[in-house]
Amino acid sequence: MEIRKTIEEMESRMPWIHWKVLEPAQVQPMLANLGYDGWYDRCKYDVIAFHEEGEEKALLIWNLAVGPDRENPAKSWN
């Protein structure tokens, strides 16, 4: 599937991100498990809805607000 290939390429360039394909109902429990339950946590993840083999799926990508310098994330983007 094209979306999986694209995210694998993204992950190879930014190894600090993580991703998982889930059923749509699994997204909120997974976000809670990751500790992303606050309003300001929204910048740390993204959810992409897509169809695969006739079924609705959700691609959850997290650690988006963390750069390559995990000790000082703000420094990473300068």
PDB file of N, CA and C in Angstrom:
ATOM      1  N   MET A   1       0.846  -1.178   0.000  1.00  0.00           N
ATOM      2  CA  MET A   1       0.000   0.000   0.000  1.00  0.00           C
ATOM      3  C   MET A   1       0.890   1.239   0.000  1.00  0.00           C
ATOM      4  N   GLU A   2       0.514   2.235  -0.743  1.00  0.00           N
ATOM      5  CA  GLU A   2       1.297   3.455  -0.907  1.00  0.00           C
ATOM      6  C   GLU A   2       1.505   4.207   0.414  1.00  0.00           C
ATOM      7  N   ILE A   3       0.495   4.261   1.259  1.00  0.00           N
ATOM      8  CA  ILE A   3       0.625   5.013   2.511  1.00  0.00           C
ATOM      9  C   ILE A   3       1.683   4.382   3.419  1.00  0.00           C
ATOM     10  N   ARG A   4       1.776   3.084   3.438  1.00  0.00           N
ATOM     11  CA  ARG A   4       2.788   2.412   4.268  1.00  0.00           C
ATOM     12  C   ARG A   4       4.195   2.698   3.746  1.00  0.00           C
ATOM     13  N   LYS A   5       4.349   2.670   2.433  1.00  0.00           N
ATOM     14  CA  LYS A   5       5.651   2.966   1.834  1.00  0.00           C
ATOM     15  C   LYS A   5       6.077   4.401   2.148  1.00  0.00           C
ATOM     16  N   THR A   6       5.140   5.329   2.045  1.00  0.00           N
ATOM     17  CA  THR A   6       5.433   6.732   2.328  1.00  0.00           C
ATOM     18  C   THR A   6       5.867   6.925   3.773  1.00  0.00           C
ATOM     19  N   ILE A   7       5.170   6.309   4.712  1.00  0.00           N
ATOM     20  CA  ILE A   7       5.513   6.480   6.125  1.00  0.00           C
ATOM     21  C   ILE A   7       6.828   5.786   6.449  1.00  0.00           C
ATOM     22  N   GLU A   8       7.133   4.680   5.792  1.00  0.00           N
ATOM     23  CA  GLU A   8       8.427   4.021   6.006  1.00  0.00           C
ATOM     24  C   GLU A   8       9.572   4.911   5.522  1.00  0.00           C
ATOM     25  N   GLU A   9       9.370   5.599   4.397  1.00  0.00           N
ATOM     26  CA  GLU A   9      10.383   6.542   3.907  1.00  0.00           C
ATOM     27  C   GLU A   9      10.549   7.705   4.884  1.00  0.00           C
ATOM     28  N   MET A  10       9.432   8.202   5.410  1.00  0.00           N
ATOM     29  CA  MET A  10       9.480   9.292   6.387  1.00  0.00           C
ATOM     30  C   MET A  10      10.229   8.847   7.640  1.00  0.00           C
ATOM     31  N   GLU A  11       9.961   7.643   8.094  1.00  0.00           N
ATOM     32  CA  GLU A  11      10.617   7.113   9.291  1.00  0.00           C
ATOM     33  C   GLU A  11      12.118   6.930   9.065  1.00  0.00           C
ATOM     34  N   SER A  12      12.518   6.580   7.853  1.00  0.00           N
ATOM     35  CA  SER A  12      13.948   6.409   7.585  1.00  0.00           C
ATOM     36  C   SER A  12      14.692   7.743   7.663  1.00  0.00           C
ATOM     37  N   ARG A  13      14.008   8.839   7.345  1.00  0.00           N
ATOM     38  CA  ARG A  13      14.624  10.170   7.434  1.00  0.00           C
ATOM     39  C   ARG A  13      14.516  10.765   8.831  1.00  0.00           C
ATOM     40  N   MET A  14      13.496  10.367   9.572  1.00  0.00           N
ATOM     41  CA  MET A  14      13.262  10.891  10.919  1.00  0.00           C
ATOM     42  C   MET A  14      13.028   9.713  11.864  1.00  0.00           C
ATOM     43  N   PRO A  15      14.100   9.044  12.302  1.00  0.00           N
ATOM     44  CA  PRO A  15      13.946   7.810  13.082  1.00  0.00           C
ATOM     45  C   PRO A  15      13.294   7.986  14.452  1.00  0.00           C
ATOM     46  N   TRP A  16      13.102   9.199  14.910  1.00  0.00           N
ATOM     47  CA  TRP A  16      12.471   9.408  16.220  1.00  0.00           C
ATOM     48  C   TRP A  16      10.952   9.265  16.144  1.00  0.00           C
ATOM     49  N   ILE A  17      10.365   9.295  14.947  1.00  0.00           N
ATOM     50  CA  ILE A  17       8.917   9.124  14.865  1.00  0.00           C
ATOM     51  C   ILE A  17       8.571   7.642  14.918  1.00  0.00           C
ATOM     52  N   HIS A  18       7.351   7.372  15.317  1.00  0.00           N
ATOM     53  CA  HIS A  18       6.833   6.006  15.354  1.00  0.00           C
ATOM     54  C   HIS A  18       5.457   6.014  14.707  1.00  0.00           C
ATOM     55  N   TRP A  19       5.028   4.875  14.220  1.00  0.00           N
ATOM     56  CA  TRP A  19       3.727   4.802  13.574  1.00  0.00           C
ATOM     57  C   TRP A  19       3.130   3.418  13.739  1.00  0.00           C
ATOM     58  N   LYS A  20       1.808   3.380  13.583  1.00  0.00           N
ATOM     59  CA  LYS A  20       1.096   2.111  13.694  1.00  0.00           C
ATOM     60  C   LYS A  20      -0.235   2.246  12.960  1.00  0.00           C
ATOM     61  N   VAL A  21      -0.616   1.215  12.238  1.00  0.00           N
ATOM     62  CA  VAL A  21      -1.920   1.175  11.588  1.00  0.00           C
ATOM     63  C   VAL A  21      -2.888   0.505  12.554  1.00  0.00           C
ATOM     64  N   LEU A  22      -4.003   1.184  12.811  1.00  0.00           N
ATOM     65  CA  LEU A  22      -4.979   0.719  13.794  1.00  0.00           C
ATOM     66  C   LEU A  22      -6.385   0.711  13.207  1.00  0.00           C
ATOM     67  N   GLU A  23      -7.280   0.059  13.906  1.00  0.00           N
ATOM     68  CA  GLU A  23      -8.701   0.226  13.629  1.00  0.00           C
ATOM     69  C   GLU A  23      -9.069   1.599  14.190  1.00  0.00           C
ATOM     70  N   PRO A  24     -10.005   2.318  13.571  1.00  0.00           N
ATOM     71  CA  PRO A  24     -10.347   3.661  14.051  1.00  0.00           C
ATOM     72  C   PRO A  24     -10.692   3.725  15.543  1.00  0.00           C
ATOM     73  N   ALA A  25     -11.370   2.720  16.064  1.00  0.00           N
ATOM     74  CA  ALA A  25     -11.757   2.721  17.482  1.00  0.00           C
ATOM     75  C   ALA A  25     -10.565   2.565  18.422  1.00  0.00           C
ATOM     76  N   GLN A  26      -9.421   2.146  17.908  1.00  0.00           N
ATOM     77  CA  GLN A  26      -8.238   1.943  18.741  1.00  0.00           C
ATOM     78  C   GLN A  26      -7.405   3.213  18.913  1.00  0.00           C
ATOM     79  N   VAL A  27      -7.699   4.259  18.149  1.00  0.00           N
ATOM     80  CA  VAL A  27      -6.864   5.464  18.167  1.00  0.00           C
ATOM     81  C   VAL A  27      -6.883   6.151  19.528  1.00  0.00           C
ATOM     82  N   GLN A  28      -8.059   6.453  20.068  1.00  0.00           N
ATOM     83  CA  GLN A  28      -8.131   7.169  21.348  1.00  0.00           C
ATOM     84  C   GLN A  28      -7.485   6.386  22.491  1.00  0.00           C
ATOM     85  N   PRO A  29      -7.730   5.084  22.635  1.00  0.00           N
ATOM     86  CA  PRO A  29      -7.034   4.340  23.691  1.00  0.00           C
ATOM     87  C   PRO A  29      -5.515   4.352  23.518  1.00  0.00           C
ATOM     88  N   MET A  30      -5.040   4.286  22.278  1.00  0.00           N
ATOM     89  CA  MET A  30      -3.596   4.322  22.030  1.00  0.00           C
ATOM     90  C   MET A  30      -3.024   5.682  22.407  1.00  0.00           C
ATOM     91  N   LEU A  31      -3.731   6.758  22.067  1.00  0.00           N
ATOM     92  CA  LEU A  31      -3.268   8.099  22.436  1.00  0.00           C
ATOM     93  C   LEU A  31      -3.215   8.255  23.954  1.00  0.00           C
ATOM     94  N   ALA A  32      -4.215   7.736  24.644  1.00  0.00           N
ATOM     95  CA  ALA A  32      -4.217   7.792  26.109  1.00  0.00           C
ATOM     96  C   ALA A  32      -3.051   6.986  26.671  1.00  0.00           C
ATOM     97  N   ASN A  33      -2.767   5.849  26.076  1.00  0.00           N
ATOM     98  CA  ASN A  33      -1.646   5.013  26.503  1.00  0.00           C
ATOM     99  C   ASN A  33      -0.313   5.741  26.316  1.00  0.00           C
ATOM    100  N   LEU A  34      -0.210   6.534  25.251  1.00  0.00           N
ATOM    101  CA  LEU A  34       1.006   7.312  24.992  1.00  0.00           C
ATOM    102  C   LEU A  34       1.105   8.552  25.886  1.00  0.00           C
ATOM    103  N   GLY A  35       0.009   8.876  26.585  1.00  0.00           N
ATOM    104  CA  GLY A  35      -0.001  10.062  27.440  1.00  0.00           C
ATOM    105  C   GLY A  35      -0.380  11.328  26.695  1.00  0.00           C
ATOM    106  N   TYR A  36      -0.932  11.194  25.501  1.00  0.00           N
ATOM    107  CA  TYR A  36      -1.330  12.341  24.689  1.00  0.00           C
ATOM    108  C   TYR A  36      -2.809  12.644  24.918  1.00  0.00           C
ATOM    109  N   ASP A  37      -3.126  13.161  26.089  1.00  0.00           N
ATOM    110  CA  ASP A  37      -4.525  13.434  26.388  1.00  0.00           C
ATOM    111  C   ASP A  37      -4.817  14.910  26.615  1.00  0.00           C
ATOM    112  N   GLY A  38      -3.825  15.755  26.501  1.00  0.00           N
ATOM    113  CA  GLY A  38      -4.037  17.189  26.689  1.00  0.00           C
ATOM    114  C   GLY A  38      -4.169  17.931  25.374  1.00  0.00           C
ATOM    115  N   TRP A  39      -4.729  19.124  25.444  1.00  0.00           N
ATOM    116  CA  TRP A  39      -4.932  19.955  24.255  1.00  0.00           C
ATOM    117  C   TRP A  39      -3.614  20.227  23.532  1.00  0.00           C
ATOM    118  N   TYR A  40      -2.555  20.501  24.253  1.00  0.00           N
ATOM    119  CA  TYR A  40      -1.274  20.844  23.638  1.00  0.00           C
ATOM    120  C   TYR A  40      -0.519  19.627  23.108  1.00  0.00           C
ATOM    121  N   ASP A  41      -1.001  18.444  23.404  1.00  0.00           N
ATOM    122  CA  ASP A  41      -0.377  17.232  22.876  1.00  0.00           C
ATOM    123  C   ASP A  41      -0.730  17.004  21.411  1.00  0.00           C
ATOM    124  N   ARG A  42      -1.696  17.751  20.887  1.00  0.00           N
ATOM    125  CA  ARG A  42      -2.153  17.543  19.509  1.00  0.00           C
ATOM    126  C   ARG A  42      -1.027  17.743  18.495  1.00  0.00           C
ATOM    127  N   CYS A  43      -0.042  18.561  18.805  1.00  0.00           N
ATOM    128  CA  CYS A  43       1.059  18.785  17.861  1.00  0.00           C
ATOM    129  C   CYS A  43       2.050  17.624  17.848  1.00  0.00           C
ATOM    130  N   LYS A  44       1.902  16.671  18.742  1.00  0.00           N
ATOM    131  CA  LYS A  44       2.853  15.566  18.852  1.00  0.00           C
ATOM    132  C   LYS A  44       2.470  14.342  18.020  1.00  0.00           C
ATOM    133  N   TYR A  45       1.269  14.349  17.451  1.00  0.00           N
ATOM    134  CA  TYR A  45       0.822  13.185  16.693  1.00  0.00           C
ATOM    135  C   TYR A  45      -0.075  13.612  15.533  1.00  0.00           C
ATOM    136  N   ASP A  46      -0.303  12.687  14.630  1.00  0.00           N
ATOM    137  CA  ASP A  46      -1.253  12.905  13.548  1.00  0.00           C
ATOM    138  C   ASP A  46      -1.960  11.584  13.276  1.00  0.00           C
ATOM    139  N   VAL A  47      -3.184  11.684  12.831  1.00  0.00           N
ATOM    140  CA  VAL A  47      -3.972  10.507  12.485  1.00  0.00           C
ATOM    141  C   VAL A  47      -4.458  10.685  11.052  1.00  0.00           C
ATOM    142  N   ILE A  48      -4.198   9.697  10.226  1.00  0.00           N
ATOM    143  CA  ILE A  48      -4.616   9.729   8.831  1.00  0.00           C
ATOM    144  C   ILE A  48      -5.576   8.567   8.606  1.00  0.00           C
ATOM    145  N   ALA A  49      -6.791   8.885   8.192  1.00  0.00           N
ATOM    146  CA  ALA A  49      -7.777   7.847   7.897  1.00  0.00           C
ATOM    147  C   ALA A  49      -7.616   7.407   6.447  1.00  0.00           C
ATOM    148  N   PHE A  50      -7.709   6.100   6.203  1.00  0.00           N
ATOM    149  CA  PHE A  50      -7.621   5.573   4.846  1.00  0.00           C
ATOM    150  C   PHE A  50      -8.359   4.243   4.779  1.00  0.00           C
ATOM    151  N   HIS A  51      -8.565   3.760   3.571  1.00  0.00           N
ATOM    152  CA  HIS A  51      -9.215   2.466   3.360  1.00  0.00           C
ATOM    153  C   HIS A  51      -8.198   1.479   2.816  1.00  0.00           C
ATOM    154  N   GLU A  52      -8.233   0.279   3.364  1.00  0.00           N
ATOM    155  CA  GLU A  52      -7.345  -0.788   2.923  1.00  0.00           C
ATOM    156  C   GLU A  52      -8.177  -2.060   2.812  1.00  0.00           C
ATOM    157  N   GLU A  53      -8.185  -2.633   1.633  1.00  0.00           N
ATOM    158  CA  GLU A  53      -8.959  -3.850   1.382  1.00  0.00           C
ATOM    159  C   GLU A  53     -10.417  -3.687   1.807  1.00  0.00           C
ATOM    160  N   GLY A  54     -10.985  -2.518   1.526  1.00  0.00           N
ATOM    161  CA  GLY A  54     -12.383  -2.244   1.817  1.00  0.00           C
ATOM    162  C   GLY A  54     -12.698  -1.916   3.263  1.00  0.00           C
ATOM    163  N   GLU A  55     -11.699  -1.855   4.117  1.00  0.00           N
ATOM    164  CA  GLU A  55     -11.920  -1.545   5.533  1.00  0.00           C
ATOM    165  C   GLU A  55     -11.296  -0.208   5.888  1.00  0.00           C
ATOM    166  N   GLU A  56     -11.974   0.528   6.772  1.00  0.00           N
ATOM    167  CA  GLU A  56     -11.440   1.800   7.238  1.00  0.00           C
ATOM    168  C   GLU A  56     -10.319   1.541   8.243  1.00  0.00           C
ATOM    169  N   LYS A  57      -9.215   2.236   8.054  1.00  0.00           N
ATOM    170  CA  LYS A  57      -8.057   2.112   8.939  1.00  0.00           C
ATOM    171  C   LYS A  57      -7.621   3.502   9.373  1.00  0.00           C
ATOM    172  N   ALA A  58      -6.794   3.556  10.389  1.00  0.00           N
ATOM    173  CA  ALA A  58      -6.232   4.815  10.864  1.00  0.00           C
ATOM    174  C   ALA A  58      -4.727   4.638  11.033  1.00  0.00           C
ATOM    175  N   LEU A  59      -3.983   5.534  10.440  1.00  0.00           N
ATOM    176  CA  LEU A  59      -2.531   5.540  10.592  1.00  0.00           C
ATOM    177  C   LEU A  59      -2.208   6.564  11.667  1.00  0.00           C
ATOM    178  N   LEU A  60      -1.661   6.112  12.772  1.00  0.00           N
ATOM    179  CA  LEU A  60      -1.280   6.991  13.875  1.00  0.00           C
ATOM    180  C   LEU A  60       0.226   7.182  13.831  1.00  0.00           C
ATOM    181  N   ILE A  61       0.653   8.435  13.772  1.00  0.00           N
ATOM    182  CA  ILE A  61       2.074   8.785  13.771  1.00  0.00           C
ATOM    183  C   ILE A  61       2.308   9.616  15.023  1.00  0.00           C
ATOM    184  N   TRP A  62       3.310   9.248  15.828  1.00  0.00           N
ATOM    185  CA  TRP A  62       3.573  10.029  17.033  1.00  0.00           C
ATOM    186  C   TRP A  62       5.047  10.363  17.167  1.00  0.00           C
ATOM    187  N   ASN A  63       5.359  11.210  18.142  1.00  0.00           N
ATOM    188  CA  ASN A  63       6.686  11.800  18.376  1.00  0.00           C
ATOM    189  C   ASN A  63       7.022  12.860  17.334  1.00  0.00           C
ATOM    190  N   LEU A  64       6.025  13.497  16.772  1.00  0.00           N
ATOM    191  CA  LEU A  64       6.263  14.497  15.735  1.00  0.00           C
ATOM    192  C   LEU A  64       6.911  15.766  16.272  1.00  0.00           C
ATOM    193  N   ALA A  65       6.699  16.091  17.529  1.00  0.00           N
ATOM    194  CA  ALA A  65       7.249  17.327  18.085  1.00  0.00           C
ATOM    195  C   ALA A  65       8.614  17.116  18.720  1.00  0.00           C
ATOM    196  N   VAL A  66       9.206  15.958  18.499  1.00  0.00           N
ATOM    197  CA  VAL A  66      10.525  15.652  19.048  1.00  0.00           C
ATOM    198  C   VAL A  66      11.499  15.580  17.888  1.00  0.00           C
ATOM    199  N   GLY A  67      12.565  16.338  17.971  1.00  0.00           N
ATOM    200  CA  GLY A  67      13.554  16.345  16.899  1.00  0.00           C
ATOM    201  C   GLY A  67      14.659  15.341  17.141  1.00  0.00           C
ATOM    202  N   PRO A  68      15.685  15.361  16.291  1.00  0.00           N
ATOM    203  CA  PRO A  68      16.783  14.413  16.421  1.00  0.00           C
ATOM    204  C   PRO A  68      17.572  14.572  17.721  1.00  0.00           C
ATOM    205  N   ASP A  69      17.596  15.768  18.287  1.00  0.00           N
ATOM    206  CA  ASP A  69      18.284  16.003  19.557  1.00  0.00           C
ATOM    207  C   ASP A  69      17.273  15.804  20.679  1.00  0.00           C
ATOM    208  N   ARG A  70      17.095  14.558  21.110  1.00  0.00           N
ATOM    209  CA  ARG A  70      16.063  14.241  22.100  1.00  0.00           C
ATOM    210  C   ARG A  70      16.340  14.877  23.459  1.00  0.00           C
ATOM    211  N   GLU A  71      17.586  15.225  23.742  1.00  0.00           N
ATOM    212  CA  GLU A  71      17.905  15.880  25.009  1.00  0.00           C
ATOM    213  C   GLU A  71      17.404  17.320  25.020  1.00  0.00           C
ATOM    214  N   ASN A  72      17.411  17.953  23.862  1.00  0.00           N
ATOM    215  CA  ASN A  72      16.980  19.340  23.751  1.00  0.00           C
ATOM    216  C   ASN A  72      16.180  19.493  22.458  1.00  0.00           C
ATOM    217  N   PRO A  73      14.897  19.074  22.451  1.00  0.00           N
ATOM    218  CA  PRO A  73      14.111  19.075  21.223  1.00  0.00           C
ATOM    219  C   PRO A  73      14.036  20.431  20.533  1.00  0.00           C
ATOM    220  N   ALA A  74      13.960  21.521  21.275  1.00  0.00           N
ATOM    221  CA  ALA A  74      13.856  22.842  20.645  1.00  0.00           C
ATOM    222  C   ALA A  74      15.103  23.154  19.827  1.00  0.00           C
ATOM    223  N   LYS A  75      16.262  22.720  20.302  1.00  0.00           N
ATOM    224  CA  LYS A  75      17.523  22.959  19.611  1.00  0.00           C
ATOM    225  C   LYS A  75      17.557  22.262  18.249  1.00  0.00           C
ATOM    226  N   SER A  76      16.866  21.148  18.122  1.00  0.00           N
ATOM    227  CA  SER A  76      16.896  20.345  16.903  1.00  0.00           C
ATOM    228  C   SER A  76      16.416  21.098  15.678  1.00  0.00           C
ATOM    229  N   TRP A  77      15.527  22.022  15.876  1.00  0.00           N
ATOM    230  CA  TRP A  77      14.889  22.683  14.739  1.00  0.00           C
ATOM    231  C   TRP A  77      15.567  23.983  14.366  1.00  0.00           C
ATOM    232  N   ASN A  78      16.608  24.383  15.059  1.00  0.00           N
ATOM    233  CA  ASN A  78      17.314  25.637  14.744  1.00  0.00           C
ATOM    234  C   ASN A  78      18.380  25.412  13.707  1.00  0.00           C
TER     235      ASN A  78
END
